């Protein structure tokens, strides 16, 4: 009995180790990794996979639970990066090169994680990144995510390729989302999207600029099911979702129009800036040169992002790109960051390096795929709880107290 207990405990610890590895993520999760490795004979047992959100001790616990429920093609698309998945791994590995420098003997009983972003106060600086087609992971899709965001006081950023209309998401959330924008190649189509989200109450727009030419999703193409006929159970064709399945394009003539614009340049961004009355952010910047141009063109904020390692194989972590962006803007506009965030300490590190708020993507999709709204809620609860612990243990009572003095980066070149 004693030996059995020890074996089971060791197995669970080993699976947690695998779940934390970005290399395993590139295979599509723990189960996929084990199937393709020498550990195939000792794959995860049913008893090793959480059966309810409350059982999760960290966000990695949701990965395998979601993997067992989400359709293989949808899972492969979410879990993969581009080229050799090097940037996907770099995003996660980057946080291991940032060390905490905690201060002691400070009152940790009054930690306050609230943060104000463009006039709205949120419970913490952890926000939910825009991820397309969330019904691919759970039938309620973006509505389930909105319900969890409302319960936890979190910011929700909605994708242009949402599977639920923006109006319905906002109704469930109880306040406006921030709207991510894939600018179509037609200005008429782009303007119609702007007017629609404006009418829905959206006041913050984030233009994505890091994948306008498409991407080389090699791991996805290798790990998705070989027989694509099953895709027609969800989509109109084996090629996957079309604009007809994306409600943001309803009422817009997309004939001959690309959903992303490879010709997009600063003149195009200026045109959106003039047409959009609210706050205008650029998502997908990671160099000081582009940060400087954002200032010159009147951009209201920057999201340091590489699409979760899904745009260009830069091999550069967003957490490593963050400091130069922050230094360049010098407090004139807020800088946000996403990519590779899995722990509350990761959030603390990003805040210390100058981020105003920190986005999560795959972790909440794991929660969504595993248990719907309850899973997303628990993911937020865990990360917010870990951040609060980190703040208290490092001697910071408010988010504004967190600064560069609380971290060290001894092996960074910068």
mmCIF file of C-alpha atoms in Angstrom:
data_model
loop_
_atom_site.group_PDB
_atom_site.id
_atom_site.type_symbol
_atom_site.label_atom_id
_atom_site.label_comp_id
_atom_site.label_asym_id
_atom_site.label_seq_id
_atom_site.Cartn_x
_atom_site.Cartn_y
_atom_site.Cartn_z
ATOM 1 C CA UNK A 1 0.000 0.000 0.000
ATOM 2 C CA UNK A 2 2.831 2.350 0.963
ATOM 3 C CA UNK A 3 4.692 1.641 -2.286
ATOM 4 C CA UNK A 4 1.507 2.196 -4.331
ATOM 5 C CA UNK A 5 0.943 5.563 -2.688
ATOM 6 C CA UNK A 6 4.524 6.624 -3.335
ATOM 7 C CA UNK A 7 4.277 5.526 -6.965
ATOM 8 C CA UNK A 8 1.042 7.441 -7.491
ATOM 9 C CA UNK A 9 2.500 10.565 -5.884
ATOM 10 C CA UNK A 10 5.639 10.336 -7.996
ATOM 11 C CA UNK A 11 3.542 9.928 -11.130
ATOM 12 C CA UNK A 12 1.516 13.039 -10.344
ATOM 13 C CA UNK A 13 4.672 15.056 -9.678
ATOM 14 C CA UNK A 14 6.194 13.844 -12.932
ATOM 15 C CA UNK A 15 3.090 14.808 -14.887
ATOM 16 C CA UNK A 16 3.139 18.284 -13.331
ATOM 17 C CA UNK A 17 6.770 18.598 -14.414
ATOM 18 C CA UNK A 18 5.846 17.633 -17.968
ATOM 19 C CA UNK A 19 2.870 19.996 -18.028
ATOM 20 C CA UNK A 20 5.153 22.888 -17.084
ATOM 21 C CA UNK A 21 7.463 22.234 -20.017
ATOM 22 C CA UNK A 22 7.034 24.311 -23.184
ATOM 23 C CA UNK A 23 8.655 21.454 -25.073
ATOM 24 C CA UNK A 24 5.769 19.225 -24.072
ATOM 25 C CA UNK A 25 3.329 21.968 -25.068
ATOM 26 C CA UNK A 26 4.787 21.894 -28.543
ATOM 27 C CA UNK A 27 3.730 18.241 -28.813
ATOM 28 C CA UNK A 28 0.150 19.218 -28.004
ATOM 29 C CA UNK A 29 0.113 18.448 -24.295
ATOM 30 C CA UNK A 30 1.194 15.771 -21.873
ATOM 31 C CA UNK A 31 -0.767 12.913 -23.413
ATOM 32 C CA UNK A 32 0.473 13.663 -26.922
ATOM 33 C CA UNK A 33 4.050 13.896 -25.661
ATOM 34 C CA UNK A 34 3.821 10.603 -23.831
ATOM 35 C CA UNK A 35 2.313 8.876 -26.862
ATOM 36 C CA UNK A 36 5.305 9.994 -28.961
ATOM 37 C CA UNK A 37 8.020 9.312 -26.385
ATOM 38 C CA UNK A 38 9.691 6.502 -24.494
ATOM 39 C CA UNK A 39 7.209 7.073 -21.666
ATOM 40 C CA UNK A 40 4.313 5.802 -23.771
ATOM 41 C CA UNK A 41 3.940 2.700 -21.583
ATOM 42 C CA UNK A 42 3.421 4.828 -18.465
ATOM 43 C CA UNK A 43 1.003 7.431 -19.788
ATOM 44 C CA UNK A 44 -1.239 9.499 -17.528
ATOM 45 C CA UNK A 45 -3.805 7.492 -15.608
ATOM 46 C CA UNK A 46 -7.352 8.741 -15.209
ATOM 47 C CA UNK A 47 -6.646 9.266 -11.502
ATOM 48 C CA UNK A 48 -3.824 11.679 -12.377
ATOM 49 C CA UNK A 49 -6.110 14.078 -14.275
ATOM 50 C CA UNK A 50 -8.227 16.531 -12.299
ATOM 51 C CA UNK A 51 -11.979 15.929 -12.459
ATOM 52 C CA UNK A 52 -13.122 19.297 -11.121
ATOM 53 C CA UNK A 53 -11.674 22.848 -11.061
ATOM 54 C CA UNK A 54 -11.265 22.918 -7.275
ATOM 55 C CA UNK A 55 -8.733 20.081 -7.496
ATOM 56 C CA UNK A 56 -6.286 22.200 -9.493
ATOM 57 C CA UNK A 57 -3.251 23.419 -7.584
ATOM 58 C CA UNK A 58 -1.825 25.400 -10.512
ATOM 59 C CA UNK A 59 -2.890 26.292 -14.038
ATOM 60 C CA UNK A 60 -0.909 23.413 -15.552
ATOM 61 C CA UNK A 61 -3.342 20.978 -13.913
ATOM 62 C CA UNK A 62 -5.970 22.047 -16.441
ATOM 63 C CA UNK A 63 -3.925 21.189 -19.514
ATOM 64 C CA UNK A 64 -4.427 17.438 -19.665
ATOM 65 C CA UNK A 65 -8.028 17.685 -18.478
ATOM 66 C CA UNK A 66 -8.743 19.991 -21.400
ATOM 67 C CA UNK A 67 -6.713 17.921 -23.843
ATOM 68 C CA UNK A 68 -8.941 14.906 -23.192
ATOM 69 C CA UNK A 69 -12.095 16.874 -24.034
ATOM 70 C CA UNK A 70 -11.143 19.263 -26.852
ATOM 71 C CA UNK A 71 -11.269 17.982 -30.436
ATOM 72 C CA UNK A 72 -7.786 17.016 -31.708
ATOM 73 C CA UNK A 73 -7.695 19.580 -34.514
ATOM 74 C CA UNK A 74 -8.740 22.411 -32.226
ATOM 75 C CA UNK A 75 -6.212 21.346 -29.616
ATOM 76 C CA UNK A 76 -3.354 21.116 -32.118
ATOM 77 C CA UNK A 77 -4.116 24.611 -33.395
ATOM 78 C CA UNK A 78 -4.098 26.144 -29.915
ATOM 79 C CA UNK A 79 -1.046 24.309 -28.574
ATOM 80 C CA UNK A 80 1.287 24.864 -31.511
ATOM 81 C CA UNK A 81 3.579 27.725 -32.491
ATOM 82 C CA UNK A 82 5.343 28.369 -35.792
ATOM 83 C CA UNK A 83 8.399 26.859 -37.496
ATOM 84 C CA UNK A 84 10.206 24.841 -34.797
ATOM 85 C CA UNK A 85 8.084 26.276 -31.935
ATOM 86 C CA UNK A 86 11.199 27.989 -30.643
ATOM 87 C CA UNK A 87 9.470 31.276 -29.868
ATOM 88 C CA UNK A 88 6.673 29.461 -28.056
ATOM 89 C CA UNK A 89 9.300 27.858 -25.824
ATOM 90 C CA UNK A 90 11.280 31.090 -25.484
ATOM 91 C CA UNK A 91 8.243 32.918 -24.084
ATOM 92 C CA UNK A 92 8.050 30.467 -21.210
ATOM 93 C CA UNK A 93 11.785 30.071 -20.709
ATOM 94 C CA UNK A 94 12.246 33.836 -20.575
ATOM 95 C CA UNK A 95 10.674 34.083 -17.137
ATOM 96 C CA UNK A 96 13.286 31.695 -15.753
ATOM 97 C CA UNK A 97 15.929 34.338 -16.435
ATOM 98 C CA UNK A 98 14.231 36.955 -14.272
ATOM 99 C CA UNK A 99 14.948 36.661 -10.551
ATOM 100 C CA UNK A 100 12.954 38.201 -7.712
ATOM 101 C CA UNK A 101 14.585 40.540 -5.188
ATOM 102 C CA UNK A 102 12.104 40.513 -2.294
ATOM 103 C CA UNK A 103 12.146 43.078 0.485
ATOM 104 C CA UNK A 104 11.387 41.863 4.009
ATOM 105 C CA UNK A 105 9.727 43.115 7.187
ATOM 106 C CA UNK A 106 6.954 44.930 5.367
ATOM 107 C CA UNK A 107 3.262 44.661 6.257
ATOM 108 C CA UNK A 108 1.774 42.048 3.914
ATOM 109 C CA UNK A 109 -1.766 42.191 5.333
ATOM 110 C CA UNK A 110 -2.951 45.017 3.081
ATOM 111 C CA UNK A 111 -2.019 43.847 -0.406
ATOM 112 C CA UNK A 112 -4.215 45.499 -3.044
ATOM 113 C CA UNK A 113 -4.029 44.153 -6.615
ATOM 114 C CA UNK A 114 -6.518 46.594 -8.163
ATOM 115 C CA UNK A 115 -5.374 48.464 -11.252
ATOM 116 C CA UNK A 116 -6.990 51.210 -13.324
ATOM 117 C CA UNK A 117 -6.760 50.870 -17.099
ATOM 118 C CA UNK A 118 -8.123 53.720 -19.218
ATOM 119 C CA UNK A 119 -10.629 54.767 -16.586
ATOM 120 C CA UNK A 120 -11.891 51.325 -15.545
ATOM 121 C CA UNK A 121 -10.739 49.592 -12.371
ATOM 122 C CA UNK A 122 -10.049 45.854 -12.452
ATOM 123 C CA UNK A 123 -9.427 43.423 -9.594
ATOM 124 C CA UNK A 124 -5.922 42.635 -10.778
ATOM 125 C CA UNK A 125 -3.536 43.437 -13.649
ATOM 126 C CA UNK A 126 -4.119 39.973 -15.151
ATOM 127 C CA UNK A 127 -6.219 40.150 -18.328
ATOM 128 C CA UNK A 128 -7.636 37.585 -20.747
ATOM 129 C CA UNK A 129 -6.023 37.810 -24.172
ATOM 130 C CA UNK A 130 -8.027 37.710 -27.406
ATOM 131 C CA UNK A 131 -8.191 34.132 -28.690
ATOM 132 C CA UNK A 132 -10.278 33.267 -31.715
ATOM 133 C CA UNK A 133 -13.191 30.868 -31.851
ATOM 134 C CA UNK A 134 -13.485 29.972 -28.186
ATOM 135 C CA UNK A 135 -16.481 27.728 -28.916
ATOM 136 C CA UNK A 136 -13.834 25.358 -30.263
ATOM 137 C CA UNK A 137 -12.988 24.618 -26.634
ATOM 138 C CA UNK A 138 -16.393 24.765 -24.959
ATOM 139 C CA UNK A 139 -19.931 25.239 -26.356
ATOM 140 C CA UNK A 140 -20.519 28.538 -24.518
ATOM 141 C CA UNK A 141 -17.210 29.897 -25.791
ATOM 142 C CA UNK A 142 -16.632 33.590 -25.159
ATOM 143 C CA UNK A 143 -19.740 33.797 -22.971
ATOM 144 C CA UNK A 144 -18.201 31.356 -20.498
ATOM 145 C CA UNK A 145 -15.010 33.408 -20.499
ATOM 146 C CA UNK A 146 -17.045 36.601 -19.970
ATOM 147 C CA UNK A 147 -18.848 35.046 -17.019
ATOM 148 C CA UNK A 148 -15.555 34.181 -15.340
ATOM 149 C CA UNK A 149 -14.066 37.598 -16.131
ATOM 150 C CA UNK A 150 -17.099 39.265 -14.557
ATOM 151 C CA UNK A 151 -16.889 37.117 -11.435
ATOM 152 C CA UNK A 152 -13.157 37.782 -10.989
ATOM 153 C CA UNK A 153 -13.191 41.439 -12.052
ATOM 154 C CA UNK A 154 -10.834 40.758 -14.945
ATOM 155 C CA UNK A 155 -10.380 42.541 -18.268
ATOM 156 C CA UNK A 156 -11.516 40.528 -21.294
ATOM 157 C CA UNK A 157 -10.052 41.338 -24.701
ATOM 158 C CA UNK A 158 -12.240 39.972 -27.508
ATOM 159 C CA UNK A 159 -10.884 38.647 -30.809
ATOM 160 C CA UNK A 160 -12.159 39.795 -34.189
ATOM 161 C CA UNK A 161 -12.652 36.122 -34.971
ATOM 162 C CA UNK A 162 -14.835 35.589 -31.925
ATOM 163 C CA UNK A 163 -17.405 32.814 -32.218
ATOM 164 C CA UNK A 164 -19.956 34.845 -30.212
ATOM 165 C CA UNK A 165 -21.203 38.330 -31.260
ATOM 166 C CA UNK A 166 -19.519 41.184 -29.427
ATOM 167 C CA UNK A 167 -22.886 42.515 -28.243
ATOM 168 C CA UNK A 168 -23.706 39.242 -26.486
ATOM 169 C CA UNK A 169 -20.293 39.009 -24.858
ATOM 170 C CA UNK A 170 -20.578 42.539 -23.486
ATOM 171 C CA UNK A 171 -24.053 41.767 -22.142
ATOM 172 C CA UNK A 172 -22.704 38.765 -20.233
ATOM 173 C CA UNK A 173 -19.602 40.612 -19.046
ATOM 174 C CA UNK A 174 -21.618 43.569 -17.795
ATOM 175 C CA UNK A 175 -19.124 46.122 -19.149
ATOM 176 C CA UNK A 176 -17.347 46.736 -22.468
ATOM 177 C CA UNK A 177 -14.639 44.382 -23.641
ATOM 178 C CA UNK A 178 -11.500 45.675 -25.275
ATOM 179 C CA UNK A 179 -11.699 44.783 -28.951
ATOM 180 C CA UNK A 180 -8.782 43.240 -30.812
ATOM 181 C CA UNK A 181 -8.777 44.062 -34.526
ATOM 182 C CA UNK A 182 -7.577 42.042 -37.485
ATOM 183 C CA UNK A 183 -7.871 44.803 -40.080
ATOM 184 C CA UNK A 184 -9.348 43.450 -43.340
ATOM 185 C CA UNK A 185 -7.693 44.370 -46.635
ATOM 186 C CA UNK A 186 -10.752 46.478 -47.520
ATOM 187 C CA UNK A 187 -11.100 49.810 -45.703
ATOM 188 C CA UNK A 188 -14.885 49.627 -46.087
ATOM 189 C CA UNK A 189 -14.935 46.281 -44.258
ATOM 190 C CA UNK A 190 -12.562 47.590 -41.609
ATOM 191 C CA UNK A 191 -14.670 50.688 -41.001
ATOM 192 C CA UNK A 192 -17.838 48.632 -40.673
ATOM 193 C CA UNK A 193 -16.185 46.607 -37.900
ATOM 194 C CA UNK A 194 -15.090 49.798 -36.165
ATOM 195 C CA UNK A 195 -18.579 51.258 -36.263
ATOM 196 C CA UNK A 196 -20.133 48.027 -35.007
ATOM 197 C CA UNK A 197 -17.894 47.646 -31.952
ATOM 198 C CA UNK A 198 -18.216 51.367 -31.276
ATOM 199 C CA UNK A 199 -22.007 51.023 -31.238
ATOM 200 C CA UNK A 200 -21.651 48.064 -28.865
ATOM 201 C CA UNK A 201 -19.901 50.312 -26.356
ATOM 202 C CA UNK A 202 -16.265 49.387 -26.954
ATOM 203 C CA UNK A 203 -13.864 52.242 -26.150
ATOM 204 C CA UNK A 204 -10.496 50.468 -26.451
ATOM 205 C CA UNK A 205 -9.273 48.997 -29.748
ATOM 206 C CA UNK A 206 -6.106 46.898 -30.206
ATOM 207 C CA UNK A 207 -4.833 46.498 -33.766
ATOM 208 C CA UNK A 208 -2.840 43.278 -34.261
ATOM 209 C CA UNK A 209 0.158 43.789 -36.540
ATOM 210 C CA UNK A 210 2.363 40.725 -36.075
ATOM 211 C CA UNK A 211 0.802 38.187 -38.438
ATOM 212 C CA UNK A 212 -0.520 40.146 -41.410
ATOM 213 C CA UNK A 213 1.290 37.882 -43.896
ATOM 214 C CA UNK A 214 0.175 34.594 -42.381
ATOM 215 C CA UNK A 215 2.317 32.075 -40.522
ATOM 216 C CA UNK A 216 4.072 28.728 -40.880
ATOM 217 C CA UNK A 217 2.152 26.553 -38.416
ATOM 218 C CA UNK A 218 4.284 23.465 -38.953
ATOM 219 C CA UNK A 219 3.580 21.674 -35.668
ATOM 220 C CA UNK A 220 -0.149 22.197 -36.125
ATOM 221 C CA UNK A 221 -0.021 20.701 -39.620
ATOM 222 C CA UNK A 222 1.930 17.708 -38.307
ATOM 223 C CA UNK A 223 -0.195 17.006 -35.222
ATOM 224 C CA UNK A 224 -3.727 17.715 -36.425
ATOM 225 C CA UNK A 225 -5.792 14.718 -37.562
ATOM 226 C CA UNK A 226 -4.811 13.387 -40.969
ATOM 227 C CA UNK A 227 -8.430 12.824 -41.962
ATOM 228 C CA UNK A 228 -9.879 16.329 -42.170
ATOM 229 C CA UNK A 229 -13.384 15.182 -43.084
ATOM 230 C CA UNK A 230 -14.261 15.322 -39.384
ATOM 231 C CA UNK A 231 -13.723 19.105 -39.545
ATOM 232 C CA UNK A 232 -17.004 19.444 -41.427
ATOM 233 C CA UNK A 233 -18.866 18.560 -38.225
ATOM 234 C CA UNK A 234 -17.884 22.038 -36.961
ATOM 235 C CA UNK A 235 -17.080 23.994 -40.109
ATOM 236 C CA UNK A 236 -18.350 24.485 -43.634
ATOM 237 C CA UNK A 237 -15.271 22.890 -45.166
ATOM 238 C CA UNK A 238 -12.275 20.747 -44.311
ATOM 239 C CA UNK A 239 -10.131 23.908 -44.463
ATOM 240 C CA UNK A 240 -11.637 25.126 -41.194
ATOM 241 C CA UNK A 241 -13.733 28.171 -40.267
ATOM 242 C CA UNK A 242 -14.753 30.699 -42.903
ATOM 243 C CA UNK A 243 -15.833 34.325 -42.496
ATOM 244 C CA UNK A 244 -19.439 33.117 -42.607
ATOM 245 C CA UNK A 245 -18.823 31.392 -39.274
ATOM 246 C CA UNK A 246 -17.386 34.528 -37.638
ATOM 247 C CA UNK A 247 -20.156 36.892 -36.473
ATOM 248 C CA UNK A 248 -17.954 39.991 -36.592
ATOM 249 C CA UNK A 249 -18.205 39.860 -40.390
ATOM 250 C CA UNK A 250 -22.005 39.592 -40.471
ATOM 251 C CA UNK A 251 -23.487 42.086 -42.927
ATOM 252 C CA UNK A 252 -20.101 42.849 -44.491
ATOM 253 C CA UNK A 253 -19.341 41.907 -48.091
ATOM 254 C CA UNK A 254 -16.071 40.007 -47.735
ATOM 255 C CA UNK A 255 -15.933 38.883 -51.369
ATOM 256 C CA UNK A 256 -12.299 39.106 -52.414
ATOM 257 C CA UNK A 257 -11.367 40.639 -49.068
ATOM 258 C CA UNK A 258 -8.603 39.190 -46.899
ATOM 259 C CA UNK A 259 -9.265 39.064 -43.164
ATOM 260 C CA UNK A 260 -5.764 40.429 -42.571
ATOM 261 C CA UNK A 261 -4.040 43.110 -44.594
ATOM 262 C CA UNK A 262 -0.426 42.380 -45.661
ATOM 263 C CA UNK A 263 -0.171 45.901 -47.103
ATOM 264 C CA UNK A 264 -0.934 47.512 -43.730
ATOM 265 C CA UNK A 265 1.525 50.273 -42.824
ATOM 266 C CA UNK A 266 1.749 53.343 -40.586
ATOM 267 C CA UNK A 267 -0.452 55.314 -42.984
ATOM 268 C CA UNK A 268 -3.145 52.675 -42.469
ATOM 269 C CA UNK A 269 -2.702 52.876 -38.702
ATOM 270 C CA UNK A 270 -3.041 56.667 -38.950
ATOM 271 C CA UNK A 271 -6.290 56.199 -40.822
ATOM 272 C CA UNK A 272 -7.688 54.013 -38.049
ATOM 273 C CA UNK A 273 -6.437 56.513 -35.462
ATOM 274 C CA UNK A 274 -8.455 59.269 -37.191
ATOM 275 C CA UNK A 275 -11.541 57.082 -37.590
ATOM 276 C CA UNK A 276 -11.599 55.651 -34.058
ATOM 277 C CA UNK A 277 -12.742 57.916 -31.235
ATOM 278 C CA UNK A 278 -11.628 55.710 -28.339
ATOM 279 C CA UNK A 279 -8.249 54.521 -27.114
ATOM 280 C CA UNK A 280 -6.129 52.941 -29.825
ATOM 281 C CA UNK A 281 -3.486 50.295 -29.017
ATOM 282 C CA UNK A 282 -1.063 48.402 -31.229
ATOM 283 C CA UNK A 283 -0.649 44.697 -30.444
ATOM 284 C CA UNK A 284 2.423 42.822 -31.652
ATOM 285 C CA UNK A 285 5.303 45.283 -31.202
ATOM 286 C CA UNK A 286 8.595 44.183 -29.622
ATOM 287 C CA UNK A 287 11.338 46.704 -30.525
ATOM 288 C CA UNK A 288 12.223 50.162 -29.232
ATOM 289 C CA UNK A 289 12.194 51.515 -32.781
ATOM 290 C CA UNK A 290 8.526 50.621 -33.213
ATOM 291 C CA UNK A 291 7.761 51.877 -29.704
ATOM 292 C CA UNK A 292 9.143 55.258 -30.751
ATOM 293 C CA UNK A 293 6.934 55.242 -33.860
ATOM 294 C CA UNK A 294 3.898 54.428 -31.718
ATOM 295 C CA UNK A 295 4.565 57.602 -29.740
ATOM 296 C CA UNK A 296 5.055 59.650 -32.904
ATOM 297 C CA UNK A 297 1.781 58.394 -34.395
ATOM 298 C CA UNK A 298 -0.322 59.106 -31.313
ATOM 299 C CA UNK A 299 -0.936 55.503 -30.258
ATOM 300 C CA UNK A 300 -2.449 55.234 -26.758
ATOM 301 C CA UNK A 301 -0.773 51.996 -25.672
ATOM 302 C CA UNK A 302 1.401 49.078 -26.779
ATOM 303 C CA UNK A 303 0.854 45.356 -26.317
ATOM 304 C CA UNK A 304 4.221 43.598 -26.417
ATOM 305 C CA UNK A 305 3.245 40.304 -27.997
ATOM 306 C CA UNK A 306 4.379 37.674 -30.474
ATOM 307 C CA UNK A 307 0.994 35.966 -30.654
ATOM 308 C CA UNK A 308 2.019 33.365 -28.098
ATOM 309 C CA UNK A 309 4.866 32.277 -30.371
ATOM 310 C CA UNK A 310 2.431 31.976 -33.278
ATOM 311 C CA UNK A 311 3.486 34.788 -35.615
ATOM 312 C CA UNK A 312 7.203 34.960 -36.513
ATOM 313 C CA UNK A 313 9.900 32.626 -35.218
ATOM 314 C CA UNK A 314 11.923 35.402 -33.557
ATOM 315 C CA UNK A 315 13.247 33.181 -30.743
ATOM 316 C CA UNK A 316 12.880 36.206 -28.486
ATOM 317 C CA UNK A 317 10.678 36.113 -25.400
ATOM 318 C CA UNK A 318 8.215 38.940 -24.921
ATOM 319 C CA UNK A 319 9.429 39.369 -21.335
ATOM 320 C CA UNK A 320 12.910 40.063 -22.742
ATOM 321 C CA UNK A 321 11.558 42.567 -25.272
ATOM 322 C CA UNK A 322 9.504 44.375 -22.630
ATOM 323 C CA UNK A 323 12.227 46.479 -20.934
ATOM 324 C CA UNK A 324 13.363 48.271 -24.078
ATOM 325 C CA UNK A 325 9.760 49.105 -24.974
ATOM 326 C CA UNK A 326 9.138 50.502 -21.499
ATOM 327 C CA UNK A 327 12.357 52.525 -21.600
ATOM 328 C CA UNK A 328 11.502 54.005 -24.981
ATOM 329 C CA UNK A 329 7.993 55.185 -24.113
ATOM 330 C CA UNK A 330 9.285 56.487 -20.757
ATOM 331 C CA UNK A 331 5.890 56.564 -19.090
ATOM 332 C CA UNK A 332 4.124 58.458 -21.875
ATOM 333 C CA UNK A 333 1.791 55.562 -22.703
ATOM 334 C CA UNK A 334 1.101 52.222 -20.974
ATOM 335 C CA UNK A 335 2.828 49.056 -22.104
ATOM 336 C CA UNK A 336 1.155 45.643 -21.783
ATOM 337 C CA UNK A 337 2.661 42.201 -22.305
ATOM 338 C CA UNK A 338 1.541 38.617 -22.926
ATOM 339 C CA UNK A 339 3.179 35.317 -23.810
ATOM 340 C CA UNK A 340 4.419 32.485 -21.596
ATOM 341 C CA UNK A 341 2.678 33.655 -18.412
ATOM 342 C CA UNK A 342 1.855 30.667 -16.217
ATOM 343 C CA UNK A 343 2.442 31.843 -12.646
ATOM 344 C CA UNK A 344 1.622 34.781 -10.425
ATOM 345 C CA UNK A 345 5.357 35.308 -10.058
ATOM 346 C CA UNK A 346 5.535 35.681 -13.852
ATOM 347 C CA UNK A 347 2.974 38.466 -13.603
ATOM 348 C CA UNK A 348 4.974 40.122 -10.822
ATOM 349 C CA UNK A 349 8.158 39.970 -12.903
ATOM 350 C CA UNK A 350 6.450 41.564 -15.906
ATOM 351 C CA UNK A 351 5.007 44.322 -13.732
ATOM 352 C CA UNK A 352 8.440 44.928 -12.207
ATOM 353 C CA UNK A 353 9.890 45.315 -15.694
ATOM 354 C CA UNK A 354 7.339 48.002 -16.486
ATOM 355 C CA UNK A 355 4.180 46.321 -17.780
ATOM 356 C CA UNK A 356 0.927 48.039 -16.849
ATOM 357 C CA UNK A 357 -1.012 44.761 -17.092
ATOM 358 C CA UNK A 358 -0.214 41.177 -18.102
ATOM 359 C CA UNK A 359 -2.190 38.905 -20.435
ATOM 360 C CA UNK A 360 -2.813 35.164 -20.346
ATOM 361 C CA UNK A 361 -3.937 33.006 -23.258
ATOM 362 C CA UNK A 362 -3.423 29.243 -23.232
ATOM 363 C CA UNK A 363 -3.977 28.848 -19.459
ATOM 364 C CA UNK A 364 -7.540 30.145 -19.583
ATOM 365 C CA UNK A 365 -8.198 28.101 -22.726
ATOM 366 C CA UNK A 366 -7.101 25.022 -20.775
ATOM 367 C CA UNK A 367 -9.578 25.966 -18.065
ATOM 368 C CA UNK A 368 -12.283 26.624 -20.640
ATOM 369 C CA UNK A 369 -11.716 23.344 -22.460
ATOM 370 C CA UNK A 370 -11.680 21.353 -19.242
ATOM 371 C CA UNK A 371 -14.632 22.826 -17.343
ATOM 372 C CA UNK A 372 -16.093 25.853 -19.148
ATOM 373 C CA UNK A 373 -16.703 28.972 -17.092
ATOM 374 C CA UNK A 374 -15.795 27.210 -13.846
ATOM 375 C CA UNK A 375 -12.408 26.305 -15.296
ATOM 376 C CA UNK A 376 -11.641 29.846 -16.450
ATOM 377 C CA UNK A 377 -12.774 31.149 -13.065
ATOM 378 C CA UNK A 378 -10.414 28.801 -11.250
ATOM 379 C CA UNK A 379 -7.495 29.709 -13.528
ATOM 380 C CA UNK A 380 -8.029 33.369 -12.690
ATOM 381 C CA UNK A 381 -8.425 32.548 -9.007
ATOM 382 C CA UNK A 382 -5.130 30.653 -8.963
ATOM 383 C CA UNK A 383 -3.130 33.307 -10.809
ATOM 384 C CA UNK A 384 -4.612 36.167 -8.830
ATOM 385 C CA UNK A 385 -3.898 34.272 -5.622
ATOM 386 C CA UNK A 386 -0.311 33.572 -6.640
ATOM 387 C CA UNK A 387 0.217 37.225 -7.559
ATOM 388 C CA UNK A 388 -1.136 38.360 -4.201
ATOM 389 C CA UNK A 389 1.264 35.989 -2.455
ATOM 390 C CA UNK A 390 4.184 37.241 -4.527
ATOM 391 C CA UNK A 391 3.308 40.858 -3.792
ATOM 392 C CA UNK A 392 3.061 40.208 -0.069
ATOM 393 C CA UNK A 393 6.243 38.171 0.105
ATOM 394 C CA UNK A 394 8.193 40.731 -1.914
ATOM 395 C CA UNK A 395 6.996 43.642 0.232
ATOM 396 C CA UNK A 396 4.704 45.460 -2.214
ATOM 397 C CA UNK A 397 1.245 46.501 -1.070
ATOM 398 C CA UNK A 398 -0.021 47.884 -4.395
ATOM 399 C CA UNK A 399 0.659 47.202 -8.050
ATOM 400 C CA UNK A 400 2.119 50.704 -8.330
ATOM 401 C CA UNK A 401 4.739 49.742 -5.719
ATOM 402 C CA UNK A 402 6.194 47.045 -8.000
ATOM 403 C CA UNK A 403 9.229 48.325 -9.886
ATOM 404 C CA UNK A 404 12.555 47.328 -11.442
ATOM 405 C CA UNK A 405 14.252 47.136 -8.048
ATOM 406 C CA UNK A 406 12.320 43.938 -7.267
ATOM 407 C CA UNK A 407 13.900 41.870 -10.052
ATOM 408 C CA UNK A 408 17.349 40.978 -11.359
ATOM 409 C CA UNK A 409 18.311 39.749 -14.842
ATOM 410 C CA UNK A 410 21.957 38.731 -14.422
ATOM 411 C CA UNK A 411 22.249 36.718 -17.638
ATOM 412 C CA UNK A 412 20.471 39.136 -19.962
ATOM 413 C CA UNK A 413 22.611 40.969 -22.493
ATOM 414 C CA UNK A 414 20.728 44.211 -21.922
#
